[in-house]
C-alpha cells in the first residue's frame, strides 16, 4: 500500500497497540500483507518495552487504550521520529487522540487507515523539519521567558555547552532545538538522547559506536550517537537520570572530545556541541551524592532556566491560541476561538504540567469540542473547575485576531445578518464571505440571521467522524 509514499527506506515498521489484542494482531497482519513490518502489542507497557528493542517508524494506537496519552509521551521520548496515529473510539469521551501526529475516526476503512498513516508520517516529517527550522521559535512575551530565550539565541552561535533547566513541560526540548537551529550547525544533525533510556551494558556501543565483529551480534559498523552528531549537536535529555556508568563516559568525552568505538582500538575526535536538559535540581543531586560533582561543573557552563507557565500569566492566551490554530489545522477542523469563560479558566489554572499540559488541553478541546468555539465544558475537568462559574462571555471578548474580531462584532451587532454586517464594514456580501473563509471561518457555521449574540450560540456541530466509519475489518 503505502510503499510509494513512505521513507526512502521502504515501507518500514509499524507497531499496533490495542488492549484488544486480537484486534491489534488482525490489524498488524493486514499491514504485513500490505508490505509493512508490523507488530502488535496488547498494552501500553508491552508497547513501551517493545520500542526499547524495536524502534518503529509508525505507531497506531487505539484511542480507548488505557494510558494512551502516557504511551504517546513515552514514544515521543523513546522514538521521537516515529509517526503516531490514533484511532478514535466511537463512544469514549476519553478519545485520547492527544498529541498524536494524526487521528482517524472509529472503525476506519482500509483507505482511511492508509490515508491516516500517510498523514501521520507527513506530520512527523514536518515536525522533525519544523523543529530544526528557526520558525519553530518558542512563543512567549513574558520578560523572564524572553530573557531566557534571548540568552539561548546569543550563545547559539558559540560552541558552549548549555544546560537547560526548568519544570517538566516548560519547553526545554524546544529550546534545545531552537539553539541548534540558530547555530552554525543547523544543517548538521541534532541527535537527541534520553539519558535514562540507555542500558548500562550497551552504553559504549550506543554512544561511541562499534566496529563489525566487536561482540556477538555486532554484524556491521555502527557510528554511535556522538559520531552521528559529529558537526552537529547532541542533546542529552534528562541528564539527572544518567547512571553512574553513563556519567563517567560523558565526563570523559566532554573533557577529551575524543572517543573510541568499541572494538576499534583507535580513538577519534568528534566535533559535537552538547546541550543538556533536566527538570531536577542537579546541585541538590550533587549534594546528595547522586550526581558527579566533576560532571556537574563540566556541564554547568551556561545554564538557562525556563520559568514555569504559572509565572508567565500573559503567555497563556498567546500559547493557547497558537495550539488551537495548529490543532485545528492538523485535525482539519474548524475553530474560531475561546469563549471568555474558557479563557478565564485557562488564566486561573496553575498549570502543573506547564506548556505541555496547556497544549494537550487545547488539542483535546479542538478534537472533542462540539462547537468551533471552545468553551469551559470542552476543557479537562480540573482546568474547567478553575474557571469557577464564570458567566459565558460575549463572542467578541473571546477572540484575539483583530480583523476577525471586527467582523464578528459587526455580525453580532446586526443579529448575524450578513448583508447588514457587510454594509457596516463597508464591504459587500461576497467580500465578507471571502474574508470569513480566509480567516478560517465557514460562513455556514455562523449562527443563523436573527440569533442572539451569545458565545457559541447556533454553531454547527462538527461533522461526525463516525459517519465515515462504515467499513471495518475485524473490529
Ligand atoms: N514557548 C513555547 N512556544 C510554543 N510551544 C511550546 C513552548 N514551550 C513549550 N512548547 C510546547 O510544549 C510542549 C512541551 O515542551 P517541551 O517538550 O520542550 O518541554 P520540556 O521542558 O522538554 O519537558 P520535559 O521536561 O517533560 O522533557 C512541546 O510540544 C513544545 O513544543
Ligand atoms: Mg523535554
CSV table of C-alpha atoms and ligand atoms in Angstrom, one decimal:
chain,number,residue,atom,x,y,z
A,1,UNK,CA,0.0,0.0,0.0
A,2,UNK,CA,1.9,3.0,1.2
A,3,UNK,CA,5.3,1.9,-0.1
A,4,UNK,CA,5.3,4.7,-2.6
A,5,UNK,CA,4.6,7.3,0.0
A,6,UNK,CA,7.0,6.2,2.7
A,7,UNK,CA,10.5,7.0,3.5
A,8,UNK,CA,13.4,6.1,1.2
A,9,UNK,CA,14.0,3.0,3.4
A,10,UNK,CA,10.8,1.5,2.1
A,11,UNK,CA,7.6,0.6,4.0
A,12,UNK,CA,9.2,0.4,7.4
A,13,UNK,CA,7.9,-0.8,10.8
A,14,UNK,CA,4.5,-0.3,12.3
A,15,UNK,CA,3.6,-1.0,15.9
A,16,UNK,CA,-0.1,-1.5,16.5
A,17,UNK,CA,-1.3,-1.1,20.1
A,18,UNK,CA,-4.7,-2.1,21.3
A,19,UNK,CA,-5.9,-3.5,24.6
A,20,UNK,CA,-8.0,-5.8,22.4
A,21,UNK,CA,-5.1,-8.0,21.4
A,22,UNK,CA,-7.0,-9.8,18.7
A,23,UNK,CA,-7.8,-6.6,17.0
A,24,UNK,CA,-4.2,-5.4,17.3
A,25,UNK,CA,-3.0,-8.7,15.7
A,26,UNK,CA,-5.6,-8.6,13.0
A,27,UNK,CA,-4.6,-5.1,12.0
A,28,UNK,CA,-0.9,-6.0,12.2
A,29,UNK,CA,-1.5,-9.0,9.9
A,30,UNK,CA,-3.3,-6.8,7.4
A,31,UNK,CA,-0.4,-4.3,7.5
A,32,UNK,CA,2.1,-7.1,6.9
A,33,UNK,CA,0.1,-8.2,3.9
A,34,UNK,CA,0.3,-4.7,2.5
A,35,UNK,CA,4.1,-4.6,2.8
A,36,UNK,CA,4.8,-3.3,6.3
A,37,UNK,CA,6.8,-4.9,9.0
A,38,UNK,CA,4.1,-4.8,11.6
A,39,UNK,CA,3.9,-6.0,15.2
A,40,UNK,CA,1.1,-6.0,17.8
A,41,UNK,CA,1.1,-5.0,21.4
A,42,UNK,CA,-1.8,-5.6,23.8
A,43,UNK,CA,-1.0,-2.9,26.4
A,44,UNK,CA,0.9,0.3,26.9
A,45,UNK,CA,3.6,-1.5,29.0
A,46,UNK,CA,4.1,-4.1,26.3
A,47,UNK,CA,4.4,-1.4,23.6
A,48,UNK,CA,6.9,0.6,25.7
A,49,UNK,CA,9.1,-2.5,26.2
A,50,UNK,CA,8.9,-3.4,22.6
A,51,UNK,CA,10.0,0.0,21.2
A,52,UNK,CA,13.0,-0.2,23.5
A,53,UNK,CA,14.3,-3.0,21.3
A,54,UNK,CA,12.4,-2.5,18.0
A,55,UNK,CA,12.2,1.2,17.1
A,56,UNK,CA,9.1,1.6,14.9
A,57,UNK,CA,8.5,4.2,12.2
A,58,UNK,CA,4.8,4.4,12.8
A,59,UNK,CA,2.7,3.6,15.9
A,60,UNK,CA,-1.0,3.0,15.5
A,61,UNK,CA,-2.8,3.3,18.8
A,62,UNK,CA,-6.4,2.5,19.7
A,63,UNK,CA,-7.9,5.6,21.3
A,64,UNK,CA,-9.5,3.5,24.0
A,65,UNK,CA,-6.2,2.1,25.2
A,66,UNK,CA,-5.7,2.7,28.9
A,67,UNK,CA,-2.8,5.0,29.3
A,68,UNK,CA,-2.8,6.1,25.6
A,69,UNK,CA,-1.6,9.7,26.4
A,70,UNK,CA,1.3,8.3,28.5
A,71,UNK,CA,2.2,6.0,25.7
A,72,UNK,CA,2.3,8.9,23.2
A,73,UNK,CA,4.6,10.8,25.6
A,74,UNK,CA,6.8,7.7,26.0
A,75,UNK,CA,7.0,7.2,22.3
A,76,UNK,CA,7.9,10.9,21.9
A,77,UNK,CA,10.9,10.3,24.2
A,78,UNK,CA,12.0,6.8,23.0
A,79,UNK,CA,11.4,7.2,19.2
A,80,UNK,CA,10.9,10.9,18.6
A,81,UNK,CA,10.9,10.4,14.8
A,82,UNK,CA,8.1,7.8,14.8
A,83,UNK,CA,4.8,8.9,13.4
A,84,UNK,CA,1.8,8.3,15.7
A,85,UNK,CA,-1.7,7.7,14.6
A,86,UNK,CA,-4.7,7.4,17.0
A,87,UNK,CA,-7.9,5.6,16.0
A,88,UNK,CA,-10.6,7.5,17.8
A,89,UNK,CA,-13.2,5.4,19.7
A,90,UNK,CA,-16.8,5.6,18.8
A,91,UNK,CA,-18.1,6.1,22.3
A,92,UNK,CA,-15.4,7.1,24.6
A,93,UNK,CA,-15.5,10.7,26.0
A,94,UNK,CA,-11.9,9.7,26.6
A,95,UNK,CA,-11.0,9.5,22.9
A,96,UNK,CA,-7.4,10.2,23.7
A,97,UNK,CA,-6.1,11.4,20.4
A,98,UNK,CA,-3.9,13.8,22.3
A,99,UNK,CA,-0.7,14.9,20.7
A,100,UNK,CA,-0.7,12.2,18.0
A,101,UNK,CA,0.5,13.2,14.6
A,102,UNK,CA,-2.8,12.2,13.1
A,103,UNK,CA,-6.2,10.8,14.1
A,104,UNK,CA,-8.7,8.7,12.2
A,105,UNK,CA,-12.3,8.1,13.0
A,106,UNK,CA,-13.6,5.0,14.7
A,107,UNK,CA,-13.6,1.7,12.7
A,108,UNK,CA,-11.7,3.3,9.8
A,109,UNK,CA,-12.0,1.7,6.4
A,110,UNK,CA,-8.7,0.4,4.9
A,111,UNK,CA,-8.4,3.5,2.7
A,112,UNK,CA,-8.9,5.8,5.7
A,113,UNK,CA,-6.3,3.9,7.7
A,114,UNK,CA,-3.8,4.2,4.8
A,115,UNK,CA,-4.5,7.9,4.5
A,116,UNK,CA,-4.1,8.3,8.2
A,117,UNK,CA,-0.7,6.6,8.2
A,118,UNK,CA,0.4,8.8,5.4
A,119,UNK,CA,-0.8,11.9,7.1
A,120,UNK,CA,0.9,10.9,10.3
A,121,UNK,CA,4.2,10.3,8.5
A,122,UNK,CA,3.9,13.6,6.8
A,123,UNK,CA,3.2,15.4,10.0
A,124,UNK,CA,6.1,13.6,11.7
A,125,UNK,CA,8.4,14.6,8.9
A,126,UNK,CA,7.3,18.2,9.1
A,127,UNK,CA,7.6,18.0,12.9
A,128,UNK,CA,11.2,17.0,12.5
A,129,UNK,CA,11.8,19.7,10.0
A,130,UNK,CA,9.9,22.3,11.9
A,131,UNK,CA,11.9,21.7,15.0
A,132,UNK,CA,15.1,22.4,13.1
A,133,UNK,CA,13.7,25.5,11.4
A,134,UNK,CA,14.1,28.9,13.0
A,135,UNK,CA,10.3,29.5,12.6
A,136,UNK,CA,9.7,27.0,15.4
A,137,UNK,CA,10.9,29.6,17.8
A,138,UNK,CA,9.3,29.2,21.2
A,139,UNK,CA,6.4,31.7,21.7
A,140,UNK,CA,6.0,34.0,24.6
A,141,UNK,CA,6.4,37.6,25.6
A,142,UNK,CA,6.8,37.2,29.4
A,143,UNK,CA,10.0,39.1,30.2
A,144,UNK,CA,11.7,36.3,32.1
A,145,UNK,CA,11.0,33.9,29.3
A,146,UNK,CA,12.2,36.4,26.7
A,147,UNK,CA,15.4,36.8,28.5
A,148,UNK,CA,16.0,33.1,28.7
A,149,UNK,CA,15.2,32.8,25.0
A,150,UNK,CA,17.5,35.7,24.1
A,151,UNK,CA,20.3,34.2,26.1
A,152,UNK,CA,19.8,30.9,24.2
A,153,UNK,CA,20.0,32.7,20.8
A,154,UNK,CA,23.1,34.6,21.9
A,155,UNK,CA,25.0,31.6,22.9
A,156,UNK,CA,23.7,29.5,20.0
A,157,UNK,CA,26.4,31.0,17.8
A,158,UNK,CA,29.1,29.7,20.2
A,159,UNK,CA,30.0,26.1,20.8
A,160,UNK,CA,29.5,26.4,24.5
A,161,UNK,CA,27.9,23.5,26.4
A,162,UNK,CA,24.4,24.6,27.5
A,163,UNK,CA,22.4,23.2,30.4
A,164,UNK,CA,18.7,23.9,30.1
A,165,UNK,CA,16.7,23.6,33.3
A,166,UNK,CA,13.0,24.1,34.2
A,167,UNK,CA,10.0,22.1,35.3
A,168,UNK,CA,8.7,19.4,33.0
A,169,UNK,CA,6.8,20.8,30.0
A,170,UNK,CA,8.3,24.3,30.2
A,171,UNK,CA,9.9,24.0,26.7
A,172,UNK,CA,13.4,22.7,27.4
A,173,UNK,CA,13.5,20.3,24.5
A,174,UNK,CA,12.0,23.0,22.3
A,175,UNK,CA,14.7,25.5,23.4
A,176,UNK,CA,17.4,22.9,22.8
A,177,UNK,CA,16.1,22.5,19.2
A,178,UNK,CA,15.9,26.3,18.8
A,179,UNK,CA,19.6,26.6,19.9
A,180,UNK,CA,20.7,24.0,17.4
A,181,UNK,CA,18.6,25.6,14.6
A,182,UNK,CA,20.1,29.0,15.3
A,183,UNK,CA,23.7,27.7,15.4
A,184,UNK,CA,26.2,27.2,12.6
A,185,UNK,CA,25.5,23.5,13.0
A,186,UNK,CA,21.8,23.8,11.9
A,187,UNK,CA,22.4,21.9,8.6
A,188,UNK,CA,24.0,19.0,10.5
A,189,UNK,CA,22.1,16.5,12.7
A,190,UNK,CA,20.6,17.2,16.1
A,191,UNK,CA,20.8,13.9,17.9
A,192,UNK,CA,18.5,13.5,21.0
A,193,UNK,CA,19.4,11.0,23.6
A,194,UNK,CA,17.2,10.4,26.7
A,195,UNK,CA,19.8,9.5,29.3
A,196,UNK,CA,17.5,7.4,31.4
A,197,UNK,CA,16.7,5.1,28.4
A,198,UNK,CA,20.3,3.9,27.9
A,199,UNK,CA,21.0,0.4,29.2
A,200,UNK,CA,24.3,0.3,31.0
A,201,UNK,CA,25.5,-2.8,29.2
A,202,UNK,CA,25.3,-1.2,25.8
A,203,UNK,CA,26.5,2.3,26.7
A,204,UNK,CA,29.8,2.4,24.9
A,205,UNK,CA,28.4,1.0,21.7
A,206,UNK,CA,25.3,3.2,21.9
A,207,UNK,CA,27.2,6.4,22.5
A,208,UNK,CA,30.5,5.8,20.7
A,209,UNK,CA,29.7,3.1,18.2
A,210,UNK,CA,31.3,-0.2,17.5
A,211,UNK,CA,33.1,-2.0,14.6
A,212,UNK,CA,31.7,-5.1,13.0
A,213,UNK,CA,32.6,-8.2,15.0
A,214,UNK,CA,33.4,-6.3,18.2
A,215,UNK,CA,31.0,-8.5,20.0
A,216,UNK,CA,28.4,-11.2,19.3
A,217,UNK,CA,25.6,-9.5,17.3
A,218,UNK,CA,27.8,-6.6,16.1
A,219,UNK,CA,27.3,-7.5,12.4
A,220,UNK,CA,28.1,-4.1,11.0
A,221,UNK,CA,29.9,-1.0,12.0
A,222,UNK,CA,27.8,1.3,13.9
A,223,UNK,CA,28.6,5.0,14.4
A,224,UNK,CA,27.1,5.7,17.9
A,225,UNK,CA,25.2,8.8,18.9
A,226,UNK,CA,28.2,11.1,19.4
A,227,UNK,CA,29.5,10.3,15.9
A,228,UNK,CA,26.1,10.7,14.4
A,229,UNK,CA,26.1,14.2,15.8
A,230,UNK,CA,29.5,15.0,14.5
A,231,UNK,CA,29.4,18.5,13.1
A,232,UNK,CA,26.0,18.9,14.8
A,233,UNK,CA,24.6,18.9,18.3
A,234,UNK,CA,23.9,16.1,20.8
A,235,UNK,CA,21.0,16.8,23.1
A,236,UNK,CA,21.4,14.8,26.3
A,237,UNK,CA,17.9,14.9,27.8
A,238,UNK,CA,17.0,14.0,31.4
A,239,UNK,CA,20.7,14.2,32.4
A,240,UNK,CA,19.8,13.7,36.1
A,241,UNK,CA,18.7,10.1,35.2
A,242,UNK,CA,22.2,9.2,33.8
A,243,UNK,CA,23.5,6.1,35.6
A,244,UNK,CA,26.9,6.4,37.3
A,245,UNK,CA,28.5,4.5,34.4
A,246,UNK,CA,27.0,6.9,31.9
A,247,UNK,CA,28.2,9.9,34.0
A,248,UNK,CA,31.8,8.5,33.7
A,249,UNK,CA,31.5,8.1,30.0
A,250,UNK,CA,30.1,11.6,29.5
A,251,UNK,CA,32.7,13.2,31.7
A,252,UNK,CA,35.4,11.6,29.6
A,253,UNK,CA,34.1,12.5,26.2
A,254,UNK,CA,33.2,16.1,27.4
A,255,UNK,CA,36.8,16.5,28.7
A,256,UNK,CA,38.6,15.0,25.8
A,257,UNK,CA,36.3,15.4,22.8
A,258,UNK,CA,37.7,12.0,21.7
A,259,UNK,CA,36.1,8.6,21.7
A,260,UNK,CA,36.8,5.1,20.9
A,261,UNK,CA,34.3,2.9,19.0
A,262,UNK,CA,34.1,-0.5,20.7
A,263,UNK,CA,36.5,-3.0,19.2
A,264,UNK,CA,38.3,-0.4,17.0
A,265,UNK,CA,41.3,0.0,19.2
A,266,UNK,CA,41.6,3.6,17.9
A,267,UNK,CA,40.3,6.9,19.2
A,268,UNK,CA,38.8,9.6,17.0
A,269,UNK,CA,37.9,13.2,17.6
A,270,UNK,CA,34.3,14.4,17.4
A,271,UNK,CA,33.1,18.0,16.8
A,272,UNK,CA,29.8,17.7,18.6
A,273,UNK,CA,28.1,20.5,20.5
A,274,UNK,CA,26.5,19.4,23.7
A,275,UNK,CA,23.2,20.6,25.1
A,276,UNK,CA,21.7,19.0,28.2
A,277,UNK,CA,18.4,19.3,30.0
A,278,UNK,CA,16.9,18.4,33.3
A,279,UNK,CA,13.8,19.2,35.4
A,280,UNK,CA,15.7,18.2,38.5
A,281,UNK,CA,17.9,20.3,40.7
A,282,UNK,CA,21.3,19.0,39.8
A,283,UNK,CA,23.1,20.9,42.5
A,284,UNK,CA,20.9,19.1,45.1
A,285,UNK,CA,21.7,15.8,43.5
A,286,UNK,CA,25.4,16.6,43.7
A,287,UNK,CA,25.0,17.4,47.4
A,288,UNK,CA,23.1,14.1,47.8
A,289,UNK,CA,25.9,12.2,46.1
A,290,UNK,CA,23.7,11.1,43.2
A,291,UNK,CA,25.4,13.2,40.5
A,292,UNK,CA,29.1,13.6,40.0
A,293,UNK,CA,30.4,17.0,41.0
A,294,UNK,CA,33.1,17.0,38.3
A,295,UNK,CA,30.4,16.3,35.6
A,296,UNK,CA,28.2,19.0,37.1
A,297,UNK,CA,30.9,21.6,36.8
A,298,UNK,CA,31.7,20.4,33.3
A,299,UNK,CA,28.1,20.8,32.1
A,300,UNK,CA,27.1,23.8,34.1
A,301,UNK,CA,29.0,26.3,31.8
A,302,UNK,CA,26.0,28.2,30.5
A,303,UNK,CA,22.7,27.4,32.2
A,304,UNK,CA,19.3,28.7,31.1
A,305,UNK,CA,16.3,28.3,33.4
A,306,UNK,CA,12.9,28.3,31.8
A,307,UNK,CA,10.1,29.7,34.1
A,308,UNK,CA,7.0,27.7,34.8
A,309,UNK,CA,3.9,28.7,32.9
A,310,UNK,CA,2.1,29.8,36.1
A,311,UNK,CA,4.9,32.5,36.4
A,312,UNK,CA,4.1,33.8,32.9
A,313,UNK,CA,0.4,34.6,33.0
A,314,UNK,CA,0.5,36.8,30.0
A,315,UNK,CA,1.6,33.9,27.8
A,316,UNK,CA,-1.2,31.6,28.5
A,317,UNK,CA,-3.7,33.1,26.0
A,318,UNK,CA,-1.0,33.5,23.3
A,319,UNK,CA,0.1,29.9,23.6
A,320,UNK,CA,-3.5,28.7,23.8
A,321,UNK,CA,-4.4,30.4,20.6
A,322,UNK,CA,-1.3,29.1,18.9
A,323,UNK,CA,-2.0,25.5,19.9
A,324,UNK,CA,-5.7,25.9,18.9
A,325,UNK,CA,-4.9,27.0,15.4
A,326,UNK,CA,-2.3,24.3,15.0
A,327,UNK,CA,-4.5,21.5,16.3
A,328,UNK,CA,-7.4,22.7,14.1
A,329,UNK,CA,-5.3,22.7,11.0
A,330,UNK,CA,-3.9,19.3,11.8
A,331,UNK,CA,-7.3,17.8,12.5
A,332,UNK,CA,-8.9,19.5,9.6
A,333,UNK,CA,-11.5,21.0,12.0
A,334,UNK,CA,-12.9,24.5,12.1
A,335,UNK,CA,-12.0,26.6,15.1
A,336,UNK,CA,-12.9,30.1,15.9
A,337,UNK,CA,-11.5,30.8,19.3
A,338,UNK,CA,-12.3,30.5,23.0
A,339,UNK,CA,-15.3,31.8,25.0
A,340,UNK,CA,-14.4,34.4,27.6
A,341,UNK,CA,-15.3,31.8,30.3
A,342,UNK,CA,-12.8,29.3,28.8
A,343,UNK,CA,-10.1,32.0,28.7
A,344,UNK,CA,-10.8,32.8,32.3
A,345,UNK,CA,-10.4,29.2,33.3
A,346,UNK,CA,-7.1,28.9,31.4
A,347,UNK,CA,-5.9,32.1,33.1
A,348,UNK,CA,-6.7,30.9,36.6
A,349,UNK,CA,-5.4,27.3,36.4
A,350,UNK,CA,-1.9,26.8,37.9
A,351,UNK,CA,-0.6,24.5,35.1
A,352,UNK,CA,1.5,22.0,37.0
A,353,UNK,CA,2.3,20.3,33.6
A,354,UNK,CA,3.2,23.7,32.1
A,355,UNK,CA,3.1,24.4,28.4
A,356,UNK,CA,2.7,20.7,27.5
A,357,UNK,CA,-0.4,20.5,29.7
A,358,UNK,CA,-1.8,23.6,28.0
A,359,UNK,CA,-1.1,22.2,24.6
A,360,UNK,CA,-2.8,18.9,25.4
A,361,UNK,CA,-5.8,20.6,26.9
A,362,UNK,CA,-6.3,22.8,23.9
A,363,UNK,CA,-5.8,19.9,21.4
A,364,UNK,CA,-8.3,17.8,23.3
A,365,UNK,CA,-10.8,20.7,23.2
A,366,UNK,CA,-10.3,21.1,19.4
A,367,UNK,CA,-10.7,17.4,18.8
A,368,UNK,CA,-13.6,16.7,21.1
A,369,UNK,CA,-15.3,20.1,21.2
A,370,UNK,CA,-18.8,20.2,19.8
A,371,UNK,CA,-18.7,23.8,18.6
A,372,UNK,CA,-15.9,25.7,16.8
A,373,UNK,CA,-15.8,28.0,19.8
A,374,UNK,CA,-14.0,26.3,22.7
A,375,UNK,CA,-16.0,26.6,25.9
A,376,UNK,CA,-15.2,25.7,29.6
A,377,UNK,CA,-17.0,22.4,29.2
A,378,UNK,CA,-14.6,21.4,26.5
A,379,UNK,CA,-11.6,21.7,28.8
A,380,UNK,CA,-10.4,18.9,31.1
A,381,UNK,CA,-12.4,19.0,34.4
A,382,UNK,CA,-9.5,20.2,36.6
A,383,UNK,CA,-9.0,23.2,34.3
A,384,UNK,CA,-12.7,23.9,33.8
A,385,UNK,CA,-13.1,23.9,37.6
A,386,UNK,CA,-10.5,26.7,37.8
A,387,UNK,CA,-12.9,28.9,35.9
A,388,UNK,CA,-15.4,28.8,38.7
A,389,UNK,CA,-18.9,29.7,37.4
A,390,UNK,CA,-17.8,32.5,35.1
A,391,UNK,CA,-20.7,33.9,33.1
A,392,UNK,CA,-20.5,32.8,29.4
A,393,UNK,CA,-18.8,35.7,27.7
A,394,UNK,CA,-19.6,37.5,24.6
A,395,UNK,CA,-18.1,36.2,21.4
A,396,UNK,CA,-16.1,39.4,20.9
A,397,UNK,CA,-14.2,39.0,24.2
A,398,UNK,CA,-13.2,35.6,23.2
A,399,UNK,CA,-11.3,36.2,20.1
A,400,UNK,CA,-7.9,37.5,19.6
A,401,UNK,CA,-7.5,38.3,15.9
A,402,UNK,CA,-8.4,42.0,15.3
A,403,UNK,CA,-9.8,41.5,11.8
A,404,UNK,CA,-11.8,38.5,12.9
A,405,UNK,CA,-13.0,40.4,15.9
A,406,UNK,CA,-14.2,43.4,13.8
A,407,UNK,CA,-16.1,41.1,11.5
A,408,UNK,CA,-17.7,39.1,14.3
A,409,UNK,CA,-18.5,42.3,16.2
A,410,UNK,CA,-20.3,43.6,13.1
A,411,UNK,CA,-22.2,40.3,12.6
A,412,UNK,CA,-23.1,40.2,16.3
A,413,UNK,CA,-24.3,43.8,16.3
A,414,UNK,CA,-26.5,43.2,13.3
A,415,UNK,CA,-28.0,40.0,14.7
A,416,UNK,CA,-25.8,37.8,12.4
A,417,UNK,CA,-27.4,39.3,9.3
A,418,UNK,CA,-24.7,39.1,6.7
A,419,UNK,CA,-25.9,41.9,4.5
A,420,UNK,CA,-26.1,44.4,7.3
A,421,UNK,CA,-22.8,43.4,8.7
A,422,UNK,CA,-21.1,43.7,5.4
A,423,UNK,CA,-22.6,47.2,4.9
A,424,UNK,CA,-21.4,48.1,8.4
A,425,UNK,CA,-17.9,47.1,7.4
A,426,UNK,CA,-18.1,49.0,4.2
A,427,UNK,CA,-17.7,45.9,2.0
A,428,UNK,CA,-20.2,43.8,0.0
A,429,UNK,CA,-21.6,40.4,1.0
A,430,UNK,CA,-19.3,38.5,-1.3
A,431,UNK,CA,-16.2,40.2,0.1
A,432,UNK,CA,-17.4,39.4,3.6
A,433,UNK,CA,-17.8,35.7,2.7
A,434,UNK,CA,-14.3,35.7,1.2
A,435,UNK,CA,-12.9,37.3,4.3
A,436,UNK,CA,-14.6,34.8,6.6
A,437,UNK,CA,-13.2,31.9,4.6
A,438,UNK,CA,-9.7,33.4,4.6
A,439,UNK,CA,-9.9,33.7,8.3
A,440,UNK,CA,-10.8,30.0,8.5
A,441,UNK,CA,-14.5,30.6,9.3
A,442,UNK,CA,-17.0,28.7,7.4
A,443,UNK,CA,-19.9,31.2,6.8
A,444,UNK,CA,-22.3,28.2,7.2
A,445,UNK,CA,-21.1,27.6,10.7
A,446,UNK,CA,-22.1,31.1,11.9
A,447,UNK,CA,-25.3,31.5,13.9
A,448,UNK,CA,-28.4,31.9,11.6
A,449,UNK,CA,-29.5,35.5,11.0
A,450,UNK,CA,-31.6,36.9,13.8
A,451,UNK,CA,-29.7,34.8,16.5
A,452,UNK,CA,-28.9,36.5,19.8
A,453,UNK,CA,-25.3,37.3,20.4
A,454,UNK,CA,-24.3,34.6,23.0
A,455,UNK,CA,-20.9,32.9,22.7
A,456,UNK,CA,-21.1,29.8,20.7
A,457,UNK,CA,-24.8,30.0,20.0
A,458,UNK,CA,-26.1,28.4,17.0
A,459,UNK,CA,-22.8,26.9,16.0
A,460,UNK,CA,-23.0,23.9,13.7
A,461,UNK,CA,-21.8,20.8,15.5
A,462,UNK,CA,-18.6,19.5,14.0
A,463,UNK,CA,-19.1,16.8,11.3
A,464,UNK,CA,-19.3,13.4,12.9
A,465,UNK,CA,-16.3,11.3,12.2
A,466,UNK,CA,-18.5,8.3,12.9
A,467,UNK,CA,-20.2,9.0,9.6
A,468,UNK,CA,-17.0,7.9,7.8
A,469,UNK,CA,-16.7,4.6,9.7
A,470,UNK,CA,-18.9,2.5,7.5
A,471,UNK,CA,-16.5,-0.3,6.8
A,472,UNK,CA,-14.5,-2.2,9.4
A,473,UNK,CA,-12.0,-5.0,9.2
A,474,UNK,CA,-12.4,-7.5,12.0
A,475,UNK,CA,-13.0,-5.0,14.7
B,1,LIG,N1,7.2,28.8,24.3
B,1,LIG,C1,6.7,27.8,23.6
B,1,LIG,N2,6.1,28.1,22.4
B,1,LIG,C2,5.5,27.1,21.7
B,1,LIG,N3,5.4,25.8,22.1
B,1,LIG,C3,5.9,25.5,23.3
B,1,LIG,C4,6.6,26.5,24.1
B,1,LIG,N4,7.1,25.8,25.2
B,1,LIG,C5,6.8,24.6,25.1
B,1,LIG,N5,6.1,24.3,24.0
B,1,LIG,C6,5.5,23.1,23.5
B,1,LIG,O1,5.1,22.4,24.7
B,1,LIG,C7,5.4,21.0,24.7
B,1,LIG,C8,6.4,20.7,25.8
B,1,LIG,O2,7.6,21.3,25.6
B,1,LIG,P1,9.0,20.5,25.7
B,1,LIG,O3,8.8,19.1,25.3
B,1,LIG,O4,10.1,21.3,25.1
B,1,LIG,O5,9.1,20.6,27.3
B,1,LIG,P2,10.3,20.0,28.3
B,1,LIG,O6,10.6,21.1,29.2
B,1,LIG,O7,11.4,19.5,27.4
B,1,LIG,O8,9.5,18.9,29.0
B,1,LIG,P3,10.2,17.5,29.7
B,1,LIG,O9,10.9,18.0,31.0
B,1,LIG,O10,9.0,16.7,30.1
B,1,LIG,O11,11.1,16.9,28.7
B,1,LIG,C9,6.0,20.8,23.3
B,1,LIG,O12,5.1,20.3,22.4
B,1,LIG,C10,6.5,22.1,22.9
B,1,LIG,O13,6.6,22.2,21.5
B,2,LIG,MG1,12.0,17.5,27.1
